XYZ file of C-alpha atoms in Angstrom:
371
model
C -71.450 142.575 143.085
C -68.313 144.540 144.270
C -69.733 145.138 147.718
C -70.073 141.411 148.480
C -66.547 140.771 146.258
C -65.278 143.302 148.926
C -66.776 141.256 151.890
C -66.008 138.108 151.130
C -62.039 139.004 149.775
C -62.169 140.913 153.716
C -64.000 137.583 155.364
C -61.269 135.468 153.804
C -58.605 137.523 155.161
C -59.743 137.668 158.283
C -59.588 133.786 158.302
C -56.002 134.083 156.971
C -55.159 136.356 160.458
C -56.774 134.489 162.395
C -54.628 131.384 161.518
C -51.637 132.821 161.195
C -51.106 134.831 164.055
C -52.397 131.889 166.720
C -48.380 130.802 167.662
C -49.577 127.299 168.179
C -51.950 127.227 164.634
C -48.768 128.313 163.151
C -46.865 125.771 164.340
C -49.459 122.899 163.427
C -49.503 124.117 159.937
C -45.722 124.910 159.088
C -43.898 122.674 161.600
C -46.196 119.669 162.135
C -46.112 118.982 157.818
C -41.887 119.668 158.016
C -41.523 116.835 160.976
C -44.189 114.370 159.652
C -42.643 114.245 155.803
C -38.991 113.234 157.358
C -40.689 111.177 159.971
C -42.956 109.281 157.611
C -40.287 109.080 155.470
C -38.339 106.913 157.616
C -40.852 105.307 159.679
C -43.356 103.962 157.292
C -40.917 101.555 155.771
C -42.334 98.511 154.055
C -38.897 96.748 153.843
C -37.887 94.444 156.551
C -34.637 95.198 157.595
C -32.065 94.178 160.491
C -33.758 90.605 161.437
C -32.798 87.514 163.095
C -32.633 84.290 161.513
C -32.431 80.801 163.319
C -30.449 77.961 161.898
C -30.786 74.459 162.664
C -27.797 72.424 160.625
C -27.932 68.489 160.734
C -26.027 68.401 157.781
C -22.616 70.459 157.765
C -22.169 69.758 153.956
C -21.817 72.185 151.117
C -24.921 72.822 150.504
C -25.675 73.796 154.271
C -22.248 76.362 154.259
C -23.654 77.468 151.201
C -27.334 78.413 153.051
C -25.415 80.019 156.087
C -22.725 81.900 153.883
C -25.634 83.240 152.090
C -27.843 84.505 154.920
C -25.322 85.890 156.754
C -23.567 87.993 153.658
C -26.828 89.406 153.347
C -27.647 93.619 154.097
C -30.769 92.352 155.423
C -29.633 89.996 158.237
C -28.664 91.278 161.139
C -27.371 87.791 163.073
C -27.510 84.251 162.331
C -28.453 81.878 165.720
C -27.338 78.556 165.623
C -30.466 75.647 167.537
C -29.064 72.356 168.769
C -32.571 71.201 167.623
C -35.552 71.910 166.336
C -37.567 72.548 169.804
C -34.947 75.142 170.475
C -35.786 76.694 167.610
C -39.441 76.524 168.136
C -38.627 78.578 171.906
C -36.427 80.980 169.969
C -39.105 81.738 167.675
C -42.160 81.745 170.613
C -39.589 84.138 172.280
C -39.143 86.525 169.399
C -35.294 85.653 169.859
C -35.558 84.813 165.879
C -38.254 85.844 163.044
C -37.929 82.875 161.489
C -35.441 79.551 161.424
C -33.787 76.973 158.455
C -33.592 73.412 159.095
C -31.338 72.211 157.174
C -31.757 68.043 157.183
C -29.220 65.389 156.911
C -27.757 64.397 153.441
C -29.080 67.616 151.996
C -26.205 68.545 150.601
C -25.910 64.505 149.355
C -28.865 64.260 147.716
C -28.106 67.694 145.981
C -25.223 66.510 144.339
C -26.764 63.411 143.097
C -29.003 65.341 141.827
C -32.069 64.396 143.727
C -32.931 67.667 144.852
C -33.318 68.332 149.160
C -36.029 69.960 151.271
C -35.269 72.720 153.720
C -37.803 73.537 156.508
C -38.594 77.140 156.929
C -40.278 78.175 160.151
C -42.179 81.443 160.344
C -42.878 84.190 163.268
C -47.090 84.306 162.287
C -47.641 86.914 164.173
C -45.903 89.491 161.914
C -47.808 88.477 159.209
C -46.354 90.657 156.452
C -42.691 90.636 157.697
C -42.706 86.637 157.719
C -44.366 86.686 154.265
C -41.489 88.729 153.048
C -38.632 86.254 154.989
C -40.168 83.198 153.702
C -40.266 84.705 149.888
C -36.511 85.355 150.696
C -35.456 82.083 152.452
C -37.223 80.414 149.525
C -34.867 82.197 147.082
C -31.819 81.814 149.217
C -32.420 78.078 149.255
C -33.048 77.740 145.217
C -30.388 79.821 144.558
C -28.073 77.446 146.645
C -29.254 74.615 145.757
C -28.921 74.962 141.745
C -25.422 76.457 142.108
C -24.148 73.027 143.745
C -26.747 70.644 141.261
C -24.840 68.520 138.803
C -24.491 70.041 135.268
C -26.783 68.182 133.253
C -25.785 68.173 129.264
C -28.435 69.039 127.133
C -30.303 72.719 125.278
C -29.740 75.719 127.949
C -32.640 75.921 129.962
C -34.875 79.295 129.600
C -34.309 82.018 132.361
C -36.606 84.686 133.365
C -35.005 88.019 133.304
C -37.270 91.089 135.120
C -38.110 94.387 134.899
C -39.678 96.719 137.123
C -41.680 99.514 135.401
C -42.229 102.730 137.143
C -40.063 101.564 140.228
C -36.909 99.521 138.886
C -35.054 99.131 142.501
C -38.794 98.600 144.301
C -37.776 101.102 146.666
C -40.727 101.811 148.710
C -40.178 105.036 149.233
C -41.213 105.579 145.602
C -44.436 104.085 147.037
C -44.986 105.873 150.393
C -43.377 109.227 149.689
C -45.772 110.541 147.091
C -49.053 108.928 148.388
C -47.812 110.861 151.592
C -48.741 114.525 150.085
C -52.480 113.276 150.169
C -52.464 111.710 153.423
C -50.964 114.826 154.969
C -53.083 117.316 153.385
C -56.255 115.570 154.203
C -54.835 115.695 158.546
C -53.629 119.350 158.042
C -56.377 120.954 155.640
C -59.762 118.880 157.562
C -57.927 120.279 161.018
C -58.005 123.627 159.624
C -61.525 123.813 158.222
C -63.233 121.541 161.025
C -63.029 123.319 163.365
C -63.479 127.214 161.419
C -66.872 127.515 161.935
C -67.109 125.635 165.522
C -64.098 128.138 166.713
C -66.661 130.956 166.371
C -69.069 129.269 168.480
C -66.403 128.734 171.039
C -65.654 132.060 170.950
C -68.728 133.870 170.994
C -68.407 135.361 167.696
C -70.632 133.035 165.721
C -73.716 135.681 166.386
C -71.111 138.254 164.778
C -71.147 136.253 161.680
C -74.500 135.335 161.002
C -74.944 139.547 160.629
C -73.004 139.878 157.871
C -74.387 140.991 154.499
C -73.555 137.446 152.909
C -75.264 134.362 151.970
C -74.592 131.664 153.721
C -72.515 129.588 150.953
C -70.186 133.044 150.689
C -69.400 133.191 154.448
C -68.444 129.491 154.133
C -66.442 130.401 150.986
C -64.543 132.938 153.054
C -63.285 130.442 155.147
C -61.985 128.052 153.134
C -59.243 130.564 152.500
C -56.817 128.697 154.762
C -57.491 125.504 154.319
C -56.835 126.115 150.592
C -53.896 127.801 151.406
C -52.330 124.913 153.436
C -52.993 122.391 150.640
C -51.036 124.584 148.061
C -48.525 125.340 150.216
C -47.471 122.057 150.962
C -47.979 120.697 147.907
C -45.127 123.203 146.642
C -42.933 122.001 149.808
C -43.841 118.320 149.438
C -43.125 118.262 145.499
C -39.871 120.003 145.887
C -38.764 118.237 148.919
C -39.661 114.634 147.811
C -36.927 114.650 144.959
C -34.799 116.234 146.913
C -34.480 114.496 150.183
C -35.364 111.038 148.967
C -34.550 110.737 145.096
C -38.212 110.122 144.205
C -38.398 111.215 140.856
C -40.824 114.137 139.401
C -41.356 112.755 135.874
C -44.949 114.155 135.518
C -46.283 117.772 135.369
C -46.258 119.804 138.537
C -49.274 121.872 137.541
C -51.115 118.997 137.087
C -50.183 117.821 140.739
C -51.220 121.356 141.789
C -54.529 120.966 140.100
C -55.283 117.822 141.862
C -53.940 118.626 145.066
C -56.801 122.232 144.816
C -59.358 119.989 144.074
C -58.582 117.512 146.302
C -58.169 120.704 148.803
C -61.946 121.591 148.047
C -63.677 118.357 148.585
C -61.561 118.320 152.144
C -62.699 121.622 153.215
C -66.263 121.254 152.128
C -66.178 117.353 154.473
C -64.069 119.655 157.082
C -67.273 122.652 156.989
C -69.671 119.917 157.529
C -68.115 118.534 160.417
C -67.569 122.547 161.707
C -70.781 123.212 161.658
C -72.348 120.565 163.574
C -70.054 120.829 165.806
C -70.528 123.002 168.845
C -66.964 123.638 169.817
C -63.383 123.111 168.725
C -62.992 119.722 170.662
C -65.872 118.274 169.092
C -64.817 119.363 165.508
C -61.576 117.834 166.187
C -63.715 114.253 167.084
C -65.526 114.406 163.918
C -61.944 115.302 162.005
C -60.481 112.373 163.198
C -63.429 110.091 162.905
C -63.146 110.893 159.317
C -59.625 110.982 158.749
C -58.930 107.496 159.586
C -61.281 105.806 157.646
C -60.651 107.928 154.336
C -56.749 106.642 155.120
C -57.202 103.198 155.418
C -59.245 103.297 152.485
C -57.416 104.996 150.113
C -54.942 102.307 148.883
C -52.176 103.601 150.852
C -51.944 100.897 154.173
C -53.493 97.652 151.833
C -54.096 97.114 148.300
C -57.737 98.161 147.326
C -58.366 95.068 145.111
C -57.226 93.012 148.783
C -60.531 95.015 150.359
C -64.047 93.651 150.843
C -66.580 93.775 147.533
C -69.173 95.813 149.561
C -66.179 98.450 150.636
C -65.242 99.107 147.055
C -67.582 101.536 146.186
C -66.791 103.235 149.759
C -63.172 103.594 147.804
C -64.479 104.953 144.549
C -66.055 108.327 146.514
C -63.258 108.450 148.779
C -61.210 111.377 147.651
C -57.878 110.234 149.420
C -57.824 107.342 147.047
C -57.954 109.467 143.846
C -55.429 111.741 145.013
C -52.729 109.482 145.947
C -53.113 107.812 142.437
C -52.629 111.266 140.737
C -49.941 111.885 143.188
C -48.377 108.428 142.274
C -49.042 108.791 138.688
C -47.420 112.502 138.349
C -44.528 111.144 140.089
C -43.599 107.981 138.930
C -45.381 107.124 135.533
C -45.455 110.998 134.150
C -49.594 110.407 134.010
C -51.413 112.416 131.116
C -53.876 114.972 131.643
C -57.009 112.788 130.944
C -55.927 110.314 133.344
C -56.123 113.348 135.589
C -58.539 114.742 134.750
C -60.600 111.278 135.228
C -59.784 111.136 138.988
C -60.670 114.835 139.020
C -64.155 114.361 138.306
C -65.233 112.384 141.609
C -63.132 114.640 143.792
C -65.151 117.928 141.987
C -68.813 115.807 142.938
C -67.577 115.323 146.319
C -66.795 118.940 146.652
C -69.762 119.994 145.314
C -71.948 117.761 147.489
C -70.188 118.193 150.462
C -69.859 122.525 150.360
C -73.724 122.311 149.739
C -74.516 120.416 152.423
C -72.416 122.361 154.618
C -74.283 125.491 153.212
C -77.266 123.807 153.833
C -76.754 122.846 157.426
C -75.187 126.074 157.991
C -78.193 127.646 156.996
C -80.393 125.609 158.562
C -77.993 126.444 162.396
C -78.400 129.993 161.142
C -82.348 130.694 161.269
């Protein structure tokens, strides 16, 4: 039992050299995570920011000033472009001179004051869906908000207002969002590069006969060399959790060891998919194929790019075995909502099954490549 402790502690280490003294693995795996956390972090906004709104004014009134003043006090706004009509517009808009455009009609500001209310035309850029969904939400406030500031006071009981509160994210910052689901999209690039291409590197190499002579089973050579995979995961997980507070205020309000716990069981399901691909794989090229055929799909189906419960009914239960998805909820939930340990532990239990049938199939095909 000590011999093959002995071998498999000196397999494992090997794997650890073999990463960390290749210059360019080095770089991938200490570099590549540094860069992609600032550049995500900046990149991968979900705000719309610095745009260009259109306005076409028939009316000139109060109510119109009121409109313009509005947009073009606002952070988000970066000019205001003023249409002798509303063809012009359309153009400006066709042209992507504009995202969107107001028309503001004649006697709006009129029938405002009498209290007959006014309609405003918005006109939308469609093809940036999401960006014009969030413009028209806001030109639709702007224009309330406008409107019932000039409307007559009419006597009578106060009127109920709705006040709101934001749980978990109060300011709806998205980096609150994108920051912390980040750790698992990372990790899964970084850990199923590592341990895709482990066992194919030996082939490419002309080593792999070297390794199907040692005294070990199969499943322990395949345990040796999930050494630094598991050692990436960790290791960024440390970096990620103490950078993310740091460099972007996200807040830490859960239990770090419970992070760690997901993010080395989230490690193991990755290297055991990673070991699968390695070992059908004939060299490092094609286990770098088969990574990314696998890595974009678990992405896109974790939650993180669209809501889950916005996904197809027959992709859902593609999302409830994807282990991306229930590590970017623990990684939200220990971040942001301080999640307790059986919440954890309930996304745990489908990551452990997926490690478990993934490293056995791996064993199994490696076994199989072996005789």
């Amino acid at each position: 039992m000590n011999r093959r402790f002995t071998r498999l502690a000196a397999l494992a280490l090997k794997e650890l050299k073999v990463v960390l003294l290749d210059r360019r693995a080095r770089t991938t795996l200490v570099i590549s995570p540094i860069i992609q956390l600032v550049l995500f972090g900046f990149a991968t906004t979900l705000e719309v920011k610095a745009i260009d709104i259109g306005i076409v004014d028939r009316d000139g009134g109060r109510a119109a000033q009121a409109m313009v003043a509005a947009l073009d006090g606002s952070p988000n706004v970066r000019r205001l472009r003023n249409y002798p009509s509303e063809a012009a517009l359309d153009e400006g808009i066709a042209r992507r001179q504009v995202i969107a455009g107001l028309i503001l009609p004649q006697r709006l500001s009129a029938d405002i004051a009498a209290g007959r209310g006014g309609e405003v035309l918005a006109l939308l850029d469609g093809r940036r869906t999401n960006a014009a969904q969030i413009v028209g939400g806001y030109l639709g406030h702007i224009a309330q908000r406008a409107g019932s500031d000039l409307r007559p006071v009419v006597r009578g009981p106060p009127q109920p207002q709705t006040v709101t509160r934001h749980f978990f994210n109060p300011n709806l910052d998205y980096l609150w969002f994108t920051m912390p689901a980040m750790i698992a999209v990372i990790t899964a690039v970084l850990v199923l590069s590592v341990s895709g291409q482990s066992v194919a590197r030996e082939r490419e190499f002309g080593t792999f006969d070297e390794l199907m002579i040692l005294p070990l089973r199969p499943y322990q050579i395949l345990l040796g060399k999930i050494a630094p995979a598991l050692l990436v995961g960790v290791v960024n997980c440390l970096i990620y959790a103490a950078a993310i507070p740091l460099l972007y205020g996200v807040p830490l309000t859960g239990s770090v060891g419970l992070l760690l716990l997901g993010v080395l069981v989230y490690t193991m399901a990755l290297v055991g998919l990673g070991l699968m691909i390695s070992t059908l794989a004939s060299n490092q090229q094609q286990g770098f194929l088969g990574m990314f055929f696998v890595t974009v799909p678990m992405i896109l189906l974790s939650g993180y790019a669209s809501p889950v419960d916005n996904m197809p009914a027959w992709l859902q239960p593609l999302v409830a075995v994807n282990p991306t998805r229930h590590m970017i909820v623990i990684s939200e939930g220990v971040f942001l909502k301080d999640l307790p340990a059986d919440l954890v532990l309930k996304h745990l239990l489908p990551m452990l099954a997926a490690a478990a049938v993934t490293f056995t199939t791996a064993s199994t095909l490696f076994r199989a490549r072996r005789e």
